[in-house]
mmCIF file with all atom_site columns, C-alpha atoms in Angstrom:
data_model
loop_
_atom_site.group_PDB
_atom_site.id
_atom_site.type_symbol
_atom_site.label_atom_id
_atom_site.label_alt_id
_atom_site.label_comp_id
_atom_site.label_asym_id
_atom_site.label_entity_id
_atom_site.label_seq_id
_atom_site.pdbx_PDB_ins_code
_atom_site.Cartn_x
_atom_site.Cartn_y
_atom_site.Cartn_z
_atom_site.occupancy
_atom_site.B_iso_or_equiv
_atom_site.pdbx_formal_charge
_atom_site.auth_seq_id
_atom_site.auth_comp_id
_atom_site.auth_asym_id
_atom_site.auth_atom_id
_atom_site.pdbx_PDB_model_num
ATOM 1   C CA . PHE A 1 1   ? 114.016 119.011 97.408  1.00 48.00 ? 79  PHE A CA 1
ATOM 2   C CA . THR A 1 2   ? 114.279 115.682 95.697  1.00 46.00 ? 80  THR A CA 1
ATOM 3   C CA . ASP A 1 3   ? 111.328 114.216 97.583  1.00 50.00 ? 81  ASP A CA 1
ATOM 4   C CA . LEU A 1 4   ? 108.929 115.819 100.064 1.00 54.00 ? 82  LEU A CA 1
ATOM 5   C CA . GLU A 1 5   ? 107.231 112.765 101.570 1.00 52.00 ? 83  GLU A CA 1
ATOM 6   C CA . SER A 1 6   ? 106.172 113.987 104.982 1.00 52.00 ? 84  SER A CA 1
ATOM 7   C CA . VAL A 1 7   ? 106.770 117.203 106.927 1.00 56.00 ? 85  VAL A CA 1
ATOM 8   C CA . ALA A 1 8   ? 109.568 119.733 106.493 1.00 62.00 ? 86  ALA A CA 1
ATOM 9   C CA . THR A 1 9   ? 110.181 122.921 108.451 1.00 66.00 ? 87  THR A CA 1
ATOM 10  C CA . VAL A 1 10  ? 112.083 125.645 106.626 1.00 73.00 ? 88  VAL A CA 1
ATOM 11  C CA . GLY A 1 11  ? 113.052 128.918 108.228 1.00 74.00 ? 89  GLY A CA 1
ATOM 12  C CA . ILE A 1 12  ? 114.632 132.179 107.188 1.00 80.00 ? 90  ILE A CA 1
ATOM 13  C CA . LYS A 1 13  ? 116.619 134.043 109.826 1.00 81.00 ? 91  LYS A CA 1
ATOM 14  C CA . GLY A 1 14  ? 114.747 137.170 110.887 1.00 83.00 ? 92  GLY A CA 1
ATOM 15  C CA . ALA A 1 15  ? 111.559 136.179 109.039 1.00 82.00 ? 93  ALA A CA 1
ATOM 16  C CA . ALA A 1 16  ? 109.427 137.475 111.891 1.00 80.00 ? 94  ALA A CA 1
ATOM 17  C CA . THR A 1 17  ? 110.984 140.953 111.678 1.00 85.00 ? 95  THR A CA 1
ATOM 18  C CA . VAL A 1 18  ? 108.285 143.544 111.063 1.00 85.00 ? 96  VAL A CA 1
ATOM 19  C CA . GLY A 1 19  ? 108.384 145.418 107.776 1.00 84.00 ? 97  GLY A CA 1
ATOM 20  C CA . GLN A 1 20  ? 110.202 142.956 105.561 1.00 86.00 ? 98  GLN A CA 1
ATOM 21  C CA . ILE A 1 21  ? 108.975 140.504 102.962 1.00 89.00 ? 99  ILE A CA 1
ATOM 22  C CA . ASP A 1 22  ? 110.708 137.125 103.087 1.00 89.00 ? 100 ASP A CA 1
ATOM 23  C CA . THR A 1 23  ? 110.946 134.918 100.008 1.00 91.00 ? 101 THR A CA 1
ATOM 24  C CA . LEU A 1 24  ? 111.735 131.204 99.844  1.00 89.00 ? 102 LEU A CA 1
ATOM 25  C CA . LYS A 1 25  ? 112.508 129.479 96.537  1.00 91.00 ? 103 LYS A CA 1
ATOM 26  C CA . ILE A 1 26  ? 112.175 125.697 96.358  1.00 88.00 ? 104 ILE A CA 1
ATOM 27  C CA . ILE A 1 27  ? 113.288 123.625 93.367  1.00 88.00 ? 105 ILE A CA 1
ATOM 28  C CA . ILE A 1 28  ? 111.644 120.215 93.013  1.00 86.00 ? 106 ILE A CA 1
ATOM 29  C CA . ASP A 1 29  ? 114.073 118.065 91.013  1.00 85.00 ? 107 ASP A CA 1
ATOM 30  C CA . ASP A 1 30  ? 115.496 114.589 91.531  1.00 81.00 ? 108 ASP A CA 1
ATOM 31  C CA . GLY A 1 31  ? 118.513 115.362 89.369  1.00 82.00 ? 109 GLY A CA 1
ATOM 32  C CA . ASP A 1 32  ? 117.909 113.048 86.436  1.00 82.00 ? 110 ASP A CA 1
ATOM 33  C CA . THR A 1 33  ? 116.985 114.034 82.873  1.00 78.00 ? 111 THR A CA 1
ATOM 34  C CA . THR A 1 34  ? 113.365 112.862 83.093  1.00 77.00 ? 112 THR A CA 1
ATOM 35  C CA . THR A 1 35  ? 111.115 115.809 83.905  1.00 72.00 ? 113 THR A CA 1
ATOM 36  C CA . SER A 1 36  ? 107.577 115.946 85.296  1.00 67.00 ? 114 SER A CA 1
ATOM 37  C CA . GLU A 1 37  ? 107.867 112.604 87.045  1.00 64.00 ? 115 GLU A CA 1
ATOM 38  C CA . ASP A 1 38  ? 106.168 111.786 90.314  1.00 60.00 ? 116 ASP A CA 1
ATOM 39  C CA . ILE A 1 39  ? 109.051 111.565 92.789  1.00 50.00 ? 117 ILE A CA 1
ATOM 40  C CA . SER A 1 40  ? 106.798 111.360 95.879  1.00 54.00 ? 118 SER A CA 1
ATOM 41  C CA . THR A 1 41  ? 104.508 108.557 96.945  1.00 49.00 ? 119 THR A CA 1
ATOM 42  C CA . THR A 1 42  ? 102.595 110.772 99.371  1.00 54.00 ? 120 THR A CA 1
ATOM 43  C CA . ALA A 1 43  ? 101.968 114.488 99.543  1.00 57.00 ? 121 ALA A CA 1
ATOM 44  C CA . GLY A 1 44  ? 104.185 116.444 101.889 1.00 66.00 ? 122 GLY A CA 1
ATOM 45  C CA . ASP A 1 45  ? 103.586 119.443 104.107 1.00 73.00 ? 123 ASP A CA 1
ATOM 46  C CA . LEU A 1 46  ? 105.762 122.472 104.802 1.00 79.00 ? 124 LEU A CA 1
ATOM 47  C CA . THR A 1 47  ? 106.006 124.681 107.865 1.00 81.00 ? 125 THR A CA 1
ATOM 48  C CA . LEU A 1 48  ? 107.010 128.200 106.806 1.00 84.00 ? 126 LEU A CA 1
ATOM 49  C CA . THR A 1 49  ? 106.718 130.723 109.631 1.00 85.00 ? 127 THR A CA 1
ATOM 50  C CA . GLY A 1 50  ? 107.063 134.391 108.739 1.00 88.00 ? 128 GLY A CA 1
ATOM 51  C CA . ILE A 1 51  ? 107.669 133.680 105.045 1.00 90.00 ? 129 ILE A CA 1
ATOM 52  C CA . GLU A 1 52  ? 105.346 135.701 102.818 1.00 92.00 ? 130 GLU A CA 1
ATOM 53  C CA . THR A 1 53  ? 106.479 134.650 99.330  1.00 93.00 ? 131 THR A CA 1
ATOM 54  C CA . LEU A 1 54  ? 107.023 131.064 98.168  1.00 93.00 ? 132 LEU A CA 1
ATOM 55  C CA . GLN A 1 55  ? 108.471 130.351 94.729  1.00 95.00 ? 133 GLN A CA 1
ATOM 56  C CA . VAL A 1 56  ? 108.304 126.736 93.568  1.00 92.00 ? 134 VAL A CA 1
ATOM 57  C CA . VAL A 1 57  ? 110.166 125.544 90.469  1.00 93.00 ? 135 VAL A CA 1
ATOM 58  C CA . ALA A 1 58  ? 108.635 122.158 89.652  1.00 90.00 ? 136 ALA A CA 1
ATOM 59  C CA . ASN A 1 59  ? 111.025 120.359 87.315  1.00 89.00 ? 137 ASN A CA 1
ATOM 60  C CA . ASP A 1 60  ? 109.368 117.209 88.665  1.00 86.00 ? 138 ASP A CA 1
ATOM 61  C CA . ASP A 1 61  ? 105.887 116.887 90.173  1.00 86.00 ? 139 ASP A CA 1
ATOM 62  C CA . PHE A 1 62  ? 105.153 118.846 93.367  1.00 86.00 ? 140 PHE A CA 1
ATOM 63  C CA . GLU A 1 63  ? 102.583 117.521 95.834  1.00 86.00 ? 141 GLU A CA 1
ATOM 64  C CA . ILE A 1 64  ? 101.688 119.345 99.041  1.00 84.00 ? 142 ILE A CA 1
ATOM 65  C CA . SER A 1 65  ? 98.821  118.877 101.449 1.00 80.00 ? 143 SER A CA 1
ATOM 66  C CA . THR A 1 66  ? 97.134  121.023 104.089 1.00 78.00 ? 144 THR A CA 1
ATOM 67  C CA . LEU A 1 67  ? 99.229  124.240 103.861 1.00 82.00 ? 145 LEU A CA 1
ATOM 68  C CA . ALA A 1 68  ? 98.084  124.628 107.475 1.00 79.00 ? 146 ALA A CA 1
ATOM 69  C CA . ASN A 1 69  ? 101.529 125.765 108.589 1.00 81.00 ? 147 ASN A CA 1
ATOM 70  C CA . MET A 1 70  ? 101.920 128.397 105.873 1.00 83.00 ? 148 MET A CA 1
ATOM 71  C CA . ALA A 1 71  ? 99.430  131.029 107.044 1.00 81.00 ? 149 ALA A CA 1
ATOM 72  C CA . ASP A 1 72  ? 101.885 133.895 106.433 1.00 88.00 ? 150 ASP A CA 1
ATOM 73  C CA . ILE A 1 73  ? 102.092 133.178 102.696 1.00 90.00 ? 151 ILE A CA 1
ATOM 74  C CA . THR A 1 74  ? 100.613 135.979 100.582 1.00 93.00 ? 152 THR A CA 1
ATOM 75  C CA . SER A 1 75  ? 102.152 134.930 97.269  1.00 96.00 ? 153 SER A CA 1
ATOM 76  C CA . MET A 1 76  ? 102.927 131.500 95.848  1.00 95.00 ? 154 MET A CA 1
ATOM 77  C CA . THR A 1 77  ? 104.370 131.389 92.335  1.00 97.00 ? 155 THR A CA 1
ATOM 78  C CA . LEU A 1 78  ? 104.735 128.084 90.553  1.00 96.00 ? 156 LEU A CA 1
ATOM 79  C CA . SER A 1 79  ? 106.828 127.420 87.466  1.00 96.00 ? 157 SER A CA 1
ATOM 80  C CA . GLY A 1 80  ? 108.372 124.535 85.559  1.00 95.00 ? 158 GLY A CA 1
ATOM 81  C CA . ILE A 1 81  ? 107.305 121.532 83.519  1.00 93.00 ? 159 ILE A CA 1
ATOM 82  C CA . GLY A 1 82  ? 106.191 119.390 86.471  1.00 90.00 ? 160 GLY A CA 1
ATOM 83  C CA . ASN A 1 83  ? 102.610 118.892 87.555  1.00 90.00 ? 161 ASN A CA 1
ATOM 84  C CA . VAL A 1 84  ? 101.451 120.523 90.792  1.00 92.00 ? 162 VAL A CA 1
ATOM 85  C CA . PHE A 1 85  ? 98.997  119.102 93.336  1.00 91.00 ? 163 PHE A CA 1
ATOM 86  C CA . ILE A 1 86  ? 98.036  121.491 96.159  1.00 92.00 ? 164 ILE A CA 1
ATOM 87  C CA . THR A 1 87  ? 95.327  120.846 98.752  1.00 90.00 ? 165 THR A CA 1
ATOM 88  C CA . SER A 1 88  ? 94.626  123.364 101.494 1.00 89.00 ? 166 SER A CA 1
ATOM 89  C CA . ALA A 1 89  ? 93.238  122.574 104.919 1.00 86.00 ? 167 ALA A CA 1
ATOM 90  C CA . ALA A 1 90  ? 91.102  125.048 106.866 1.00 86.00 ? 168 ALA A CA 1
ATOM 91  C CA . THR A 1 91  ? 93.792  127.708 106.704 1.00 85.00 ? 169 THR A CA 1
ATOM 92  C CA . GLY A 1 92  ? 93.017  131.413 107.021 1.00 87.00 ? 170 GLY A CA 1
ATOM 93  C CA . TYR A 1 93  ? 94.951  133.193 104.301 1.00 88.00 ? 171 TYR A CA 1
ATOM 94  C CA . ALA A 1 94  ? 95.782  136.895 104.327 1.00 87.00 ? 172 ALA A CA 1
ATOM 95  C CA . LEU A 1 95  ? 93.742  139.341 102.281 1.00 88.00 ? 173 LEU A CA 1
ATOM 96  C CA . ASN A 1 96  ? 94.933  139.495 98.636  1.00 91.00 ? 174 ASN A CA 1
ATOM 97  C CA . THR A 1 97  ? 96.794  136.172 98.711  1.00 95.00 ? 175 THR A CA 1
ATOM 98  C CA . ALA A 1 98  ? 97.665  134.943 95.205  1.00 96.00 ? 176 ALA A CA 1
ATOM 99  C CA . ILE A 1 99  ? 98.457  131.424 94.003  1.00 96.00 ? 177 ILE A CA 1
ATOM 100 C CA . ASN A 1 100 ? 99.938  131.860 90.526  1.00 97.00 ? 178 ASN A CA 1
ATOM 101 C CA . GLY A 1 101 ? 100.637 128.875 88.297  1.00 96.00 ? 179 GLY A CA 1
ATOM 102 C CA . SER A 1 102 ? 100.770 130.811 85.015  1.00 96.00 ? 180 SER A CA 1
ATOM 103 C CA . ALA A 1 103 ? 104.439 129.839 84.512  1.00 96.00 ? 181 ALA A CA 1
ATOM 104 C CA . LEU A 1 104 ? 103.688 126.090 84.714  1.00 95.00 ? 182 LEU A CA 1
ATOM 105 C CA . THR A 1 105 ? 104.499 124.892 81.201  1.00 93.00 ? 183 THR A CA 1
ATOM 106 C CA . GLY A 1 106 ? 103.640 121.195 81.471  1.00 89.00 ? 184 GLY A CA 1
ATOM 107 C CA . THR A 1 107 ? 100.577 119.942 79.620  1.00 86.00 ? 185 THR A CA 1
ATOM 108 C CA . GLY A 1 108 ? 99.567  117.431 82.311  1.00 85.00 ? 186 GLY A CA 1
ATOM 109 C CA . ALA A 1 109 ? 97.099  117.809 85.152  1.00 89.00 ? 187 ALA A CA 1
ATOM 110 C CA . ASN A 1 110 ? 97.502  120.370 87.946  1.00 93.00 ? 188 ASN A CA 1
ATOM 111 C CA . THR A 1 111 ? 95.248  120.444 91.006  1.00 94.00 ? 189 THR A CA 1
ATOM 112 C CA . PHE A 1 112 ? 94.609  123.527 93.143  1.00 95.00 ? 190 PHE A CA 1
ATOM 113 C CA . ASN A 1 113 ? 92.071  122.704 95.876  1.00 94.00 ? 191 ASN A CA 1
ATOM 114 C CA . PHE A 1 114 ? 91.279  125.484 98.343  1.00 93.00 ? 192 PHE A CA 1
ATOM 115 C CA . ALA A 1 115 ? 87.717  124.411 99.256  1.00 91.00 ? 193 ALA A CA 1
ATOM 116 C CA . ALA A 1 116 ? 88.562  124.214 102.966 1.00 90.00 ? 194 ALA A CA 1
ATOM 117 C CA . ALA A 1 117 ? 90.369  127.575 103.150 1.00 88.00 ? 195 ALA A CA 1
ATOM 118 C CA . THR A 1 118 ? 88.831  130.115 105.501 1.00 86.00 ? 196 THR A CA 1
ATOM 119 C CA . THR A 1 119 ? 88.750  133.872 106.187 1.00 85.00 ? 197 THR A CA 1
ATOM 120 C CA . ASN A 1 120 ? 89.553  135.394 102.779 1.00 89.00 ? 198 ASN A CA 1
ATOM 121 C CA . GLY A 1 121 ? 89.179  134.515 99.132  1.00 90.00 ? 199 GLY A CA 1
ATOM 122 C CA . LEU A 1 122 ? 92.182  133.911 96.893  1.00 93.00 ? 200 LEU A CA 1
ATOM 123 C CA . ALA A 1 123 ? 93.421  134.814 93.435  1.00 95.00 ? 201 ALA A CA 1
ATOM 124 C CA . ILE A 1 124 ? 94.205  131.448 91.801  1.00 95.00 ? 202 ILE A CA 1
ATOM 125 C CA . THR A 1 125 ? 95.729  131.147 88.334  1.00 95.00 ? 203 THR A CA 1
ATOM 126 C CA . GLY A 1 126 ? 96.314  127.793 86.659  1.00 95.00 ? 204 GLY A CA 1
ATOM 127 C CA . GLY A 1 127 ? 99.043  126.681 84.283  1.00 94.00 ? 205 GLY A CA 1
ATOM 128 C CA . ALA A 1 128 ? 99.240  125.602 80.647  1.00 92.00 ? 206 ALA A CA 1
ATOM 129 C CA . GLY A 1 129 ? 97.968  122.088 81.380  1.00 90.00 ? 207 GLY A CA 1
ATOM 130 C CA . ILE A 1 130 ? 94.611  120.649 82.336  1.00 91.00 ? 208 ILE A CA 1
ATOM 131 C CA . ASP A 1 131 ? 93.948  122.319 85.671  1.00 93.00 ? 209 ASP A CA 1
ATOM 132 C CA . SER A 1 132 ? 91.386  121.466 88.309  1.00 94.00 ? 210 SER A CA 1
ATOM 133 C CA . ILE A 1 133 ? 90.896  124.602 90.403  1.00 94.00 ? 211 ILE A CA 1
ATOM 134 C CA . THR A 1 134 ? 88.600  124.658 93.432  1.00 92.00 ? 212 THR A CA 1
ATOM 135 C CA . GLY A 1 135 ? 88.135  128.024 95.095  1.00 91.00 ? 213 GLY A CA 1
ATOM 136 C CA . THR A 1 136 ? 87.259  128.939 98.661  1.00 91.00 ? 214 THR A CA 1
ATOM 137 C CA . ASN A 1 137 ? 83.817  129.694 100.112 1.00 88.00 ? 215 ASN A CA 1
ATOM 138 C CA . GLN A 1 138 ? 84.796  133.373 99.985  1.00 89.00 ? 216 GLN A CA 1
ATOM 139 C CA . SER A 1 139 ? 85.118  135.722 97.015  1.00 88.00 ? 217 SER A CA 1
ATOM 140 C CA . ASP A 1 140 ? 87.818  134.394 94.674  1.00 92.00 ? 218 ASP A CA 1
ATOM 141 C CA . ALA A 1 141 ? 89.411  135.439 91.395  1.00 92.00 ? 219 ALA A CA 1
ATOM 142 C CA . ILE A 1 142 ? 89.984  132.217 89.431  1.00 93.00 ? 220 ILE A CA 1
ATOM 143 C CA . THR A 1 143 ? 91.750  132.071 86.065  1.00 93.00 ? 221 THR A CA 1
ATOM 144 C CA . GLY A 1 144 ? 92.129  128.766 84.266  1.00 90.00 ? 222 GLY A CA 1
ATOM 145 C CA . ASN A 1 145 ? 94.857  129.969 81.877  1.00 88.00 ? 223 ASN A CA 1
ATOM 146 C CA . GLY A 1 146 ? 95.441  127.222 79.245  1.00 84.00 ? 224 GLY A CA 1
ATOM 147 C CA . GLY A 1 147 ? 94.175  123.679 78.738  1.00 85.00 ? 225 GLY A CA 1
ATOM 148 C CA . ASN A 1 148 ? 90.713  122.192 79.219  1.00 88.00 ? 226 ASN A CA 1
ATOM 149 C CA . ASP A 1 149 ? 90.371  123.287 82.828  1.00 91.00 ? 227 ASP A CA 1
ATOM 150 C CA . VAL A 1 150 ? 87.799  122.321 85.423  1.00 91.00 ? 228 VAL A CA 1
ATOM 151 C CA . LEU A 1 151 ? 86.859  125.265 87.639  1.00 89.00 ? 229 LEU A CA 1
ATOM 152 C CA . VAL A 1 152 ? 84.916  124.447 90.810  1.00 83.00 ? 230 VAL A CA 1
ATOM 153 C CA . LEU A 1 153 ? 83.342  127.226 92.839  1.00 77.00 ? 231 LEU A CA 1
ATOM 154 C CA . SER A 1 154 ? 82.883  126.264 96.487  1.00 70.00 ? 232 SER A CA 1
ATOM 155 C CA . GLY A 1 155 ? 80.012  127.271 98.717  1.00 58.00 ? 233 GLY A CA 1
ATOM 156 C CA . GLY A 1 156 ? 77.215  125.673 96.738  1.00 50.00 ? 234 GLY A CA 1
ATOM 157 C CA . GLY A 1 157 ? 77.528  127.850 93.655  1.00 48.00 ? 235 GLY A CA 1
ATOM 158 C CA . VAL A 1 158 ? 78.954  131.048 92.313  1.00 50.00 ? 236 VAL A CA 1
ATOM 159 C CA . ASP A 1 159 ? 79.420  133.657 95.000  1.00 54.00 ? 237 ASP A CA 1
ATOM 160 C CA . THR A 1 160 ? 78.199  137.013 93.817  1.00 53.00 ? 238 THR A CA 1
ATOM 161 C CA . ALA A 1 161 ? 81.727  138.357 94.198  1.00 65.00 ? 239 ALA A CA 1
ATOM 162 C CA . ASP A 1 162 ? 83.607  135.486 92.488  1.00 75.00 ? 240 ASP A CA 1
ATOM 163 C CA . THR A 1 163 ? 85.472  136.413 89.320  1.00 81.00 ? 241 THR A CA 1
ATOM 164 C CA . VAL A 1 164 ? 86.043  133.547 86.889  1.00 81.00 ? 242 VAL A CA 1
ATOM 165 C CA . ASN A 1 165 ? 88.088  133.582 83.705  1.00 81.00 ? 243 ASN A CA 1
ATOM 166 C CA . ALA A 1 166 ? 88.343  130.237 81.940  1.00 75.00 ? 244 ALA A CA 1
ATOM 167 C CA . GLY A 1 167 ? 91.483  131.424 80.144  1.00 67.00 ? 245 GLY A CA 1
#
């Protein structure tokens, strides 16, 4: 994608077939030599039905809102020099879902906001930059990784089952 401004629906043939894990890799890059630039004026939203693994290579900044149409995702891996801004709506994620930004190498700000997520907690790992990570109201495993991160635990305080590692 060079610019995800609004809504995009991406499908993989046979993604709803029982017993297989479907992976989608998205590269965010506008094609020029300047990296980690904001190529969107508004955050986009993806519809990914039956896709369990999403790999995002952010050569430029990646902004996505709601994630409401990505309920089948159990693994999201983020890499690249771009900054990442993810905000989840009231989406019920599967048990053991992981959002992993440990391969984000940029030193800028990344935002992972899952305060509205429902049903299950998440494993959220930030990147090398200054991350702002907001967990769910359920039991989460949050790792800041590098940078001077801000870790926000939802639900009015630390849940007794939250695991936090500032990195």
